[in-house]
mmCIF file with all atom_site columns, C-alpha atoms in Angstrom:
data_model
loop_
_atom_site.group_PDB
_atom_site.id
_atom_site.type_symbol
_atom_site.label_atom_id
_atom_site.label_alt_id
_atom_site.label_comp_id
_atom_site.label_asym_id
_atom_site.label_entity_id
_atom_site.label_seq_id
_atom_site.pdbx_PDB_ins_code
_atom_site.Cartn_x
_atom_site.Cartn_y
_atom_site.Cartn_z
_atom_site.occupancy
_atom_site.B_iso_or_equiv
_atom_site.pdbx_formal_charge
_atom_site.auth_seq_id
_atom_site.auth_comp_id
_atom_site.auth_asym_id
_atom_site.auth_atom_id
_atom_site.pdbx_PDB_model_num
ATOM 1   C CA . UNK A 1 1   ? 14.810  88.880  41.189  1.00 0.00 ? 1   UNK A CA 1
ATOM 2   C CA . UNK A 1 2   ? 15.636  91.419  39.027  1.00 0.00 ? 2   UNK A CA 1
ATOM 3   C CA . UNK A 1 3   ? 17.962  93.406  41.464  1.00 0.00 ? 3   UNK A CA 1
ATOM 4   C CA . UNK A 1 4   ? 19.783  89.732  41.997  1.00 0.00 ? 4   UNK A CA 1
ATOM 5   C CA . UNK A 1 5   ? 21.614  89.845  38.918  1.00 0.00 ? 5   UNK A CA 1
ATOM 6   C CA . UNK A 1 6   ? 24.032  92.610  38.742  1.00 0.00 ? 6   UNK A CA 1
ATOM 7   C CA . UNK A 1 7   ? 24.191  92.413  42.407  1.00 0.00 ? 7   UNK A CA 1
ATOM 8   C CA . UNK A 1 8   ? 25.572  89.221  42.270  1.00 0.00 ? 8   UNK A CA 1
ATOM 9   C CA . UNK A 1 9   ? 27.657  90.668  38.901  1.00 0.00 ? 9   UNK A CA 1
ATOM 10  C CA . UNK A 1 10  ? 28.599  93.468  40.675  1.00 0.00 ? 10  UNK A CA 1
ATOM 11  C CA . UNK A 1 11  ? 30.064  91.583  43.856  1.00 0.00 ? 11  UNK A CA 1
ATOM 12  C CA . UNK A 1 12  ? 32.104  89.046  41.667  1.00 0.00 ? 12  UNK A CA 1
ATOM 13  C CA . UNK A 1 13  ? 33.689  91.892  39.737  1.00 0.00 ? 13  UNK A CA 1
ATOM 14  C CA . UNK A 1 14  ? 34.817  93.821  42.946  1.00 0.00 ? 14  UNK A CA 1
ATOM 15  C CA . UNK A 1 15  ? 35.739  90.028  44.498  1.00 0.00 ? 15  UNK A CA 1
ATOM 16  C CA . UNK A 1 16  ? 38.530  89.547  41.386  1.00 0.00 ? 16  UNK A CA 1
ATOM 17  C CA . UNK A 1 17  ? 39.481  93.559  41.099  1.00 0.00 ? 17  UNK A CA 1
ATOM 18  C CA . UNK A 1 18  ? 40.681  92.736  44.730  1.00 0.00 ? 18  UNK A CA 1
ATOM 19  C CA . UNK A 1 19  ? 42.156  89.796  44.080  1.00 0.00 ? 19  UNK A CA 1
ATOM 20  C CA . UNK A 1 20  ? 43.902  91.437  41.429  1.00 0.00 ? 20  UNK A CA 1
ATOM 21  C CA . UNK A 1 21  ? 45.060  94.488  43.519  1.00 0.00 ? 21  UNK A CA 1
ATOM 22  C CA . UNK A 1 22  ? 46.763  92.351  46.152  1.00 0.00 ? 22  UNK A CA 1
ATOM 23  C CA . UNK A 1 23  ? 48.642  90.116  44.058  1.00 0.00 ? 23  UNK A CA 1
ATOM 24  C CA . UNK A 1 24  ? 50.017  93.602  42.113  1.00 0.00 ? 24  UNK A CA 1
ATOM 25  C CA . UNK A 1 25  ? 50.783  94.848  46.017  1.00 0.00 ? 25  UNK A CA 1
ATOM 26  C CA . UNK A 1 26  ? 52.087  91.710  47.391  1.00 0.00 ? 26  UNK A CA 1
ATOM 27  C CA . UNK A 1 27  ? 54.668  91.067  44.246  1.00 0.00 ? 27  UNK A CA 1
ATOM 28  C CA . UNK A 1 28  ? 55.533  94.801  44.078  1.00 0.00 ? 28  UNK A CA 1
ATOM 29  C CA . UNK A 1 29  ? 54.046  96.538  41.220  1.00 0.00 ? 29  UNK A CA 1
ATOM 30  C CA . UNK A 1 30  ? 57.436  97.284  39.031  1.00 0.00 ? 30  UNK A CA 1
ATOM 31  C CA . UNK A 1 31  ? 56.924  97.277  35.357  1.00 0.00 ? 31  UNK A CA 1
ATOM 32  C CA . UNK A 1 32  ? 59.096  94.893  33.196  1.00 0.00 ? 32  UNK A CA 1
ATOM 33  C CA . UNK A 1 33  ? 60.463  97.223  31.499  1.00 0.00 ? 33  UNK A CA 1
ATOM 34  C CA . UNK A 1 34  ? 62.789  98.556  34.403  1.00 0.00 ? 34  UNK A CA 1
ATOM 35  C CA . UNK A 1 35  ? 64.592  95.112  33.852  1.00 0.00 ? 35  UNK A CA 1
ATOM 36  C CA . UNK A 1 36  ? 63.862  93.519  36.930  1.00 0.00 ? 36  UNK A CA 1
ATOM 37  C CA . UNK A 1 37  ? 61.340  90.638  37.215  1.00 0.00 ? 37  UNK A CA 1
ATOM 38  C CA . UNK A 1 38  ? 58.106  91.865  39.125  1.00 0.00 ? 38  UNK A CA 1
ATOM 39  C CA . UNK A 1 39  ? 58.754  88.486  41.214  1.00 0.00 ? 39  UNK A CA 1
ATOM 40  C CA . UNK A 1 40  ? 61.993  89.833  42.689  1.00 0.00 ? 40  UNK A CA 1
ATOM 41  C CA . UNK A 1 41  ? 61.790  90.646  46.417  1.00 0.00 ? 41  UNK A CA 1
ATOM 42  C CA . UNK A 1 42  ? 62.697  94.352  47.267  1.00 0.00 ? 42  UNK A CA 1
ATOM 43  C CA . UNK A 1 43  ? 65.968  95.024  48.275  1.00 0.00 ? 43  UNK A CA 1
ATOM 44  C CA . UNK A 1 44  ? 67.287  94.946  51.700  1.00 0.00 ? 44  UNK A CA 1
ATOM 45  C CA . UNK A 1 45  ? 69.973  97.896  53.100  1.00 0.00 ? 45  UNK A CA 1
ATOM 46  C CA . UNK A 1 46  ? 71.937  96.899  56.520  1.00 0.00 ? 46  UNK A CA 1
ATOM 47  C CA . UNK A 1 47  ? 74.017  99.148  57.433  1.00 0.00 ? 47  UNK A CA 1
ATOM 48  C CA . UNK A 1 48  ? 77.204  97.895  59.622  1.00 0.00 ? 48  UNK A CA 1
ATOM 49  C CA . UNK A 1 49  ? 78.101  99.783  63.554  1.00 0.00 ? 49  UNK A CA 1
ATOM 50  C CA . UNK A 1 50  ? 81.522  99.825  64.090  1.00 0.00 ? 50  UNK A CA 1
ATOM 51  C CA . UNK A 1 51  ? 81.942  98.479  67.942  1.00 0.00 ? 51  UNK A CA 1
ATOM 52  C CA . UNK A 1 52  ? 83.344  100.696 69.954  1.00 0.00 ? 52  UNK A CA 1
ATOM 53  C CA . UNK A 1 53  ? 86.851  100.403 70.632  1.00 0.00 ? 53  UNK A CA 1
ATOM 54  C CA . UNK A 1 54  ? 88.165  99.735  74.236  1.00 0.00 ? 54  UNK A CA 1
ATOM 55  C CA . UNK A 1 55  ? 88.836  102.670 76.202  1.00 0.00 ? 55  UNK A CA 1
ATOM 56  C CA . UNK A 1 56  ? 92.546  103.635 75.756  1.00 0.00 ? 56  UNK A CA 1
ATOM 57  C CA . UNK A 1 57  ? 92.899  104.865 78.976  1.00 0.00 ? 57  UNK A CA 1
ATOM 58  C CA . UNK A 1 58  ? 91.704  102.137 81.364  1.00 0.00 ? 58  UNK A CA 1
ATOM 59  C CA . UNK A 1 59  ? 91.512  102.902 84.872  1.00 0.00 ? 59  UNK A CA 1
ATOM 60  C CA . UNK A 1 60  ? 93.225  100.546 87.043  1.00 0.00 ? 60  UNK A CA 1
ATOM 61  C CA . UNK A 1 61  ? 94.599  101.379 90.761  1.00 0.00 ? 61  UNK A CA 1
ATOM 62  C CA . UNK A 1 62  ? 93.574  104.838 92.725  1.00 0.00 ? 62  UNK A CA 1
ATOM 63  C CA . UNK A 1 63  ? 94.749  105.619 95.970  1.00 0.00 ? 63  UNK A CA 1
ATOM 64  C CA . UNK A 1 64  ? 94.495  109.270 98.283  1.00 0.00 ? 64  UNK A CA 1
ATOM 65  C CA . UNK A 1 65  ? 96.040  110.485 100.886 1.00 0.00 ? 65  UNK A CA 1
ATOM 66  C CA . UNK A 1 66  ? 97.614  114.569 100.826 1.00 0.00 ? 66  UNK A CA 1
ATOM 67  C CA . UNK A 1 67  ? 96.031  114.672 97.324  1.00 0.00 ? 67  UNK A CA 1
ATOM 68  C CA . UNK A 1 68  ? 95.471  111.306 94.891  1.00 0.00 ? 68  UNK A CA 1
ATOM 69  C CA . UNK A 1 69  ? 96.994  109.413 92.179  1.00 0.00 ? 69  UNK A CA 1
ATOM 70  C CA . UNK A 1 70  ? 95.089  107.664 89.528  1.00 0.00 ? 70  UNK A CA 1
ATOM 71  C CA . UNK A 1 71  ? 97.018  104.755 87.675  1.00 0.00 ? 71  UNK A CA 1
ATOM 72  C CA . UNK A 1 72  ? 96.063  103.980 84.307  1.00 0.00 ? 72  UNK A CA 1
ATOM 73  C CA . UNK A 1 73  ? 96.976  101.167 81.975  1.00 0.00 ? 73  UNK A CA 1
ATOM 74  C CA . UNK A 1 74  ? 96.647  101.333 78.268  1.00 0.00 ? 74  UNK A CA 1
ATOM 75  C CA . UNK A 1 75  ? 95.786  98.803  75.464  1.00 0.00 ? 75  UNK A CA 1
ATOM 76  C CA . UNK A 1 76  ? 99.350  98.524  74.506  1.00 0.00 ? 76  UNK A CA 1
ATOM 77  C CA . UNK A 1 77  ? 100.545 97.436  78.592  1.00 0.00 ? 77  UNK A CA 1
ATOM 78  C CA . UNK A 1 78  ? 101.874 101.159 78.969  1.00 0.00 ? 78  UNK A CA 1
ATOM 79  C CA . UNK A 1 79  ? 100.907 102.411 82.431  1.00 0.00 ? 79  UNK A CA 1
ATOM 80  C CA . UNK A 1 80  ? 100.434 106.582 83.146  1.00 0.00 ? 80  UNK A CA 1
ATOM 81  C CA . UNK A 1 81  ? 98.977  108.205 85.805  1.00 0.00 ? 81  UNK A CA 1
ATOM 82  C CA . UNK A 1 82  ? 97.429  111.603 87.288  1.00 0.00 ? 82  UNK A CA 1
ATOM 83  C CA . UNK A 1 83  ? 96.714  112.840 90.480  1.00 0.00 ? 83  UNK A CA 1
ATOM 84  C CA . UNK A 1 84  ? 97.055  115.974 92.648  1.00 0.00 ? 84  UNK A CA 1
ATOM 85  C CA . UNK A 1 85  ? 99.867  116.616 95.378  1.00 0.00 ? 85  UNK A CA 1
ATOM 86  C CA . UNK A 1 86  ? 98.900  118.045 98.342  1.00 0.00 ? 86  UNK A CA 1
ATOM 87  C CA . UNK A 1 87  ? 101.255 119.879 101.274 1.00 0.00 ? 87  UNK A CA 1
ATOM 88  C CA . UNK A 1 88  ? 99.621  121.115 104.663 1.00 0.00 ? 88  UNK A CA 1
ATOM 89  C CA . UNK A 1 89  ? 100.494 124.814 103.619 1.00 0.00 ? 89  UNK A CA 1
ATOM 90  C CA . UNK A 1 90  ? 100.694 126.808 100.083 1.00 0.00 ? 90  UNK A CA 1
ATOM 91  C CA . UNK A 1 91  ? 103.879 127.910 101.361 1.00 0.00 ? 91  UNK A CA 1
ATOM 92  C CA . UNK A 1 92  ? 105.133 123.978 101.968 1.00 0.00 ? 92  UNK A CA 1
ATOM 93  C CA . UNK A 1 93  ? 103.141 123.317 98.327  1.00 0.00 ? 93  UNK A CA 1
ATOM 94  C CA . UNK A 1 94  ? 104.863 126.239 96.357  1.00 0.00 ? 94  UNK A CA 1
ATOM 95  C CA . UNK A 1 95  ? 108.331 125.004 98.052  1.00 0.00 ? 95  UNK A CA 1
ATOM 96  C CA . UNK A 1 96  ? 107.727 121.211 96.851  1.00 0.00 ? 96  UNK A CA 1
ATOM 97  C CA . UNK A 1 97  ? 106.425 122.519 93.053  1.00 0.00 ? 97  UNK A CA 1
ATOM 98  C CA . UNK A 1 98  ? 110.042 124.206 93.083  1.00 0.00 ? 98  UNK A CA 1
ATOM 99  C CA . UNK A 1 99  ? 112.346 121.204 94.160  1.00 0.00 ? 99  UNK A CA 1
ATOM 100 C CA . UNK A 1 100 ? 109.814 118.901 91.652  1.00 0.00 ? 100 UNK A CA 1
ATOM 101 C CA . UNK A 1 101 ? 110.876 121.298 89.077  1.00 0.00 ? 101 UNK A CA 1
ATOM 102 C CA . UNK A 1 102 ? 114.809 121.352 89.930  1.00 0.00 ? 102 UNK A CA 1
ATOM 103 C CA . UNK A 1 103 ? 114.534 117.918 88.856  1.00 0.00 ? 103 UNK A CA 1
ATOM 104 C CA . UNK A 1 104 ? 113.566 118.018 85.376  1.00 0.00 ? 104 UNK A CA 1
ATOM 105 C CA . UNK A 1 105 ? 116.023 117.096 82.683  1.00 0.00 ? 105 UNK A CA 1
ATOM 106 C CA . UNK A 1 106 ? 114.146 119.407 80.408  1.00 0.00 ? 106 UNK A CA 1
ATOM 107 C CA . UNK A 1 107 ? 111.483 121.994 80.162  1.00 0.00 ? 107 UNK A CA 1
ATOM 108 C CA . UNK A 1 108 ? 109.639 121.631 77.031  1.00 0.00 ? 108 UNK A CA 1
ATOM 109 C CA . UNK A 1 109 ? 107.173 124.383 78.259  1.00 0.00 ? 109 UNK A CA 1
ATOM 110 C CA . UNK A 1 110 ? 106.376 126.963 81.049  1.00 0.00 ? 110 UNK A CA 1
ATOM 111 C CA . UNK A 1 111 ? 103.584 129.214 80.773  1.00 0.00 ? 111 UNK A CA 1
ATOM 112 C CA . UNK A 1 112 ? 103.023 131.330 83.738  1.00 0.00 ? 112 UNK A CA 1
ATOM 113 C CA . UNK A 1 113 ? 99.145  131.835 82.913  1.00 0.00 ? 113 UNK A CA 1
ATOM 114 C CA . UNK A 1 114 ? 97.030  128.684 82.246  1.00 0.00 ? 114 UNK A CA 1
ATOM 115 C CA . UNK A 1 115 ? 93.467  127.417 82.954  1.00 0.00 ? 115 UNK A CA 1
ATOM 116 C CA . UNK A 1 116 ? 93.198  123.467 83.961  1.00 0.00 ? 116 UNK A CA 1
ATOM 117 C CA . UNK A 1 117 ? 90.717  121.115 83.517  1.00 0.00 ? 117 UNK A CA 1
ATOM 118 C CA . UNK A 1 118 ? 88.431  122.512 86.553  1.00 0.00 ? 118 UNK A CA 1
ATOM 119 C CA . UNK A 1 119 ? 88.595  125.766 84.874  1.00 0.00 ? 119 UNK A CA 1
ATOM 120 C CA . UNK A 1 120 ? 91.174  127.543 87.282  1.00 0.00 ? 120 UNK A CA 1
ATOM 121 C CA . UNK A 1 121 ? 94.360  129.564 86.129  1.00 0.00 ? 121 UNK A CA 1
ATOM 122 C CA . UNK A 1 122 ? 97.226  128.589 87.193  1.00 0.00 ? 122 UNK A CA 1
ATOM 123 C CA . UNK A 1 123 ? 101.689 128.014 85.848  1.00 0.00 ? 123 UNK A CA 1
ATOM 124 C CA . UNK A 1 124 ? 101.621 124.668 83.606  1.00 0.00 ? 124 UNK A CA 1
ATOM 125 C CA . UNK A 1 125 ? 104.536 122.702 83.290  1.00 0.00 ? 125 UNK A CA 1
ATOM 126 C CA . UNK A 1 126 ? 105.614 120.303 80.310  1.00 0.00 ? 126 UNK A CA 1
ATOM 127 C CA . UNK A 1 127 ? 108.884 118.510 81.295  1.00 0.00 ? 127 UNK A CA 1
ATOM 128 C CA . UNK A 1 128 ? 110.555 115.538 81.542  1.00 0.00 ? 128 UNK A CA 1
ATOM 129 C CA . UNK A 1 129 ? 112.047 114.016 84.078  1.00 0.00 ? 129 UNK A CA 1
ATOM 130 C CA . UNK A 1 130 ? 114.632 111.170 84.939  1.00 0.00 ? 130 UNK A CA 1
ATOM 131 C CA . UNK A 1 131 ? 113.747 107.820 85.515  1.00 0.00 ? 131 UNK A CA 1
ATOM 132 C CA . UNK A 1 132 ? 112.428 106.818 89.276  1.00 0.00 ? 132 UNK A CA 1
ATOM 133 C CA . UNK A 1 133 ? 112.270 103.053 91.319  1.00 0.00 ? 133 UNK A CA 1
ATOM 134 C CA . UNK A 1 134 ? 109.038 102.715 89.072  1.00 0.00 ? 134 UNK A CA 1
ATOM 135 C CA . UNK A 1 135 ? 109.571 104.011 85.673  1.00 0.00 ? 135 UNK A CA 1
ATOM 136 C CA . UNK A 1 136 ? 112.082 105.335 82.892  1.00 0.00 ? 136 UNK A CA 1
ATOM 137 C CA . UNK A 1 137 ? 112.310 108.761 82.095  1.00 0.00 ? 137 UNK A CA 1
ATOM 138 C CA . UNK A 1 138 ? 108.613 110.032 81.983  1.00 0.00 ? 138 UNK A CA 1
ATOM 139 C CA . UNK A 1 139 ? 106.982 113.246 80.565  1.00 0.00 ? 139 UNK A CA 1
ATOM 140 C CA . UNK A 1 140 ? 104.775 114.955 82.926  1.00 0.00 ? 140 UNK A CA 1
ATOM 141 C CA . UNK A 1 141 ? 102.447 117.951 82.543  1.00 0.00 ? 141 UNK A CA 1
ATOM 142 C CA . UNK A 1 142 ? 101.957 119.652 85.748  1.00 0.00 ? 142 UNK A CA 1
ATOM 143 C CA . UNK A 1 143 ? 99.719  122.722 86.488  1.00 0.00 ? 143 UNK A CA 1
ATOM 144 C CA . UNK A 1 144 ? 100.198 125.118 90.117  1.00 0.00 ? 144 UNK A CA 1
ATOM 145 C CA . UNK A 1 145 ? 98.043  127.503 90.912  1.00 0.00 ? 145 UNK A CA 1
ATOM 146 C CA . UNK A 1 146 ? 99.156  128.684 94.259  1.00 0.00 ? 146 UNK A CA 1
ATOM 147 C CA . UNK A 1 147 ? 97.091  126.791 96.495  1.00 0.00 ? 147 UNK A CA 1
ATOM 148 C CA . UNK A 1 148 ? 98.040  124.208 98.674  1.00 0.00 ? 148 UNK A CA 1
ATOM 149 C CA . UNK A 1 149 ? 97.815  121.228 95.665  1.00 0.00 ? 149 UNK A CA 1
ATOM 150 C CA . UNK A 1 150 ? 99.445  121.194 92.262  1.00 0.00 ? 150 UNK A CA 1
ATOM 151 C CA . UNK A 1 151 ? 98.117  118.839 90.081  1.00 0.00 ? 151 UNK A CA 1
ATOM 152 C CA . UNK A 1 152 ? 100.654 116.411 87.510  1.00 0.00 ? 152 UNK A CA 1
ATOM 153 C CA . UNK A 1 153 ? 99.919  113.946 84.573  1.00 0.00 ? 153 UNK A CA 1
ATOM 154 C CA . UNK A 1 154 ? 103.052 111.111 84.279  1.00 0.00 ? 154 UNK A CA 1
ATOM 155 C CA . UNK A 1 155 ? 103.180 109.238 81.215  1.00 0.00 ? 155 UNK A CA 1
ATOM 156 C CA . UNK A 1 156 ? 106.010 106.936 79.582  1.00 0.00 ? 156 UNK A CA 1
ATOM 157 C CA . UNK A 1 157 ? 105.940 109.940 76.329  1.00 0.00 ? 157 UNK A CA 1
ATOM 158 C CA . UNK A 1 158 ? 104.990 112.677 75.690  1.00 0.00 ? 158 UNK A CA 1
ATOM 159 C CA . UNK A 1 159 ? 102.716 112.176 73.083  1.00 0.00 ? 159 UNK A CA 1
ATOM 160 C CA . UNK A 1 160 ? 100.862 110.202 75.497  1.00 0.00 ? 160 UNK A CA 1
ATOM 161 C CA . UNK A 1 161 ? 100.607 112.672 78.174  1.00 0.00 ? 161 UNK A CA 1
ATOM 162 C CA . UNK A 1 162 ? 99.116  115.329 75.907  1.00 0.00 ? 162 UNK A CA 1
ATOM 163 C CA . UNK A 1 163 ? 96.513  112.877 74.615  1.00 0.00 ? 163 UNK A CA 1
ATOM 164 C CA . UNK A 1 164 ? 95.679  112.269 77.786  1.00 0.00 ? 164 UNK A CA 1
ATOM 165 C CA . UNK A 1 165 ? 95.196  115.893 78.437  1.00 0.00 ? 165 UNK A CA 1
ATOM 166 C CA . UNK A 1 166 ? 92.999  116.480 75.962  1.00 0.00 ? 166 UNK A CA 1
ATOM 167 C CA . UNK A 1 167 ? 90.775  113.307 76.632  1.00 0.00 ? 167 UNK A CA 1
ATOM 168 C CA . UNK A 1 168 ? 87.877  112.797 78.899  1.00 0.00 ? 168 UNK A CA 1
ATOM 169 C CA . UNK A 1 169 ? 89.477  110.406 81.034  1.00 0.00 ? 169 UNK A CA 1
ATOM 170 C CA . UNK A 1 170 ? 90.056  112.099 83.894  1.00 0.00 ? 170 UNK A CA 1
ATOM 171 C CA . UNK A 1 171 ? 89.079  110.156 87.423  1.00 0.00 ? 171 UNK A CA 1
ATOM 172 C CA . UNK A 1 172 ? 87.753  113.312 88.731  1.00 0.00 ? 172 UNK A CA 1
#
């Protein structure tokens, strides 16, 4: 009986030391001093995701034939479009890329040695040209490297072309 009694003393104190340690970890253990109330809940960070923005260059009609076209339409109701131009010879090809460039009202660049999108070198074109059944005047980037396909962007500007050029929005 001897042994009962701080047993018994023993087990009460740890009982309330526990007691005491969760109500410290449960209410968060912040001195007053810090000038917030020990009661106060910790405080919360959310941090805001923009949502992504629509894709400005939103694919719309495609069709293929001697080569492709690729018709996109922008956020704005603009419409451009890419594609490749294909002849049955590079002979018939190199002939075409020289009447399409007869009809430009102006050349804003020309340089003879160029590497496209896929990585082959080739002339690119930037030049406008006059307006057609389906558009105004459009701005068109155009790239020829001697094979039987030259390949064009068409766009209403030419800001819009070159952004295009530079983006991943290719049909491929």
């Amino acid at each position: 009986m001897r042994h009962i009694l701080p047993r018994a003393l023993v087990a009460v104190l740890t009982f309330f030391v526990g007691l005491a340690g969760v109500q410290l970890l449960s209410h968060g253990a912040r001195p007053e001093s810090e000038g917030t109330p020990a009661s106060e809940p910790p405080a919360v960070i959310v941090t805001l995701v923009k949502a992504p923005e629509p894709p400005r260059f939103k694919r719309s009609l495609r069709g293929c034939g001697m080569g492709y076209f690729q018709l996109y339409e922008m956020p704005d109701g603009q419409k451009m479009s890419e594609g490749a131009a294909c002849s049955e010879t590079a002979s018939e090809a190199k002939r075409e890329w020289r009447k399409l460039l007869a009809t430009a009202t102006k050349v804003v660049e020309r340089v003879p040695l160029h590497k496209n999108r896929l990585g082959e070198w080739g002339e690119r074109v930037v030049a406008f040209f006059p307006p057609d059944e389906y558009s105004g005047d459009t701005a068109q980037i155009l790239w020829y490297g001697g094979g039987r396909c030259y390949l064009y962007i068409s766009a209403p500007t030419l800001d819009i072309a070159l952004e295009f050029e530079k983006s991943d929005a290719y049909a491929h």
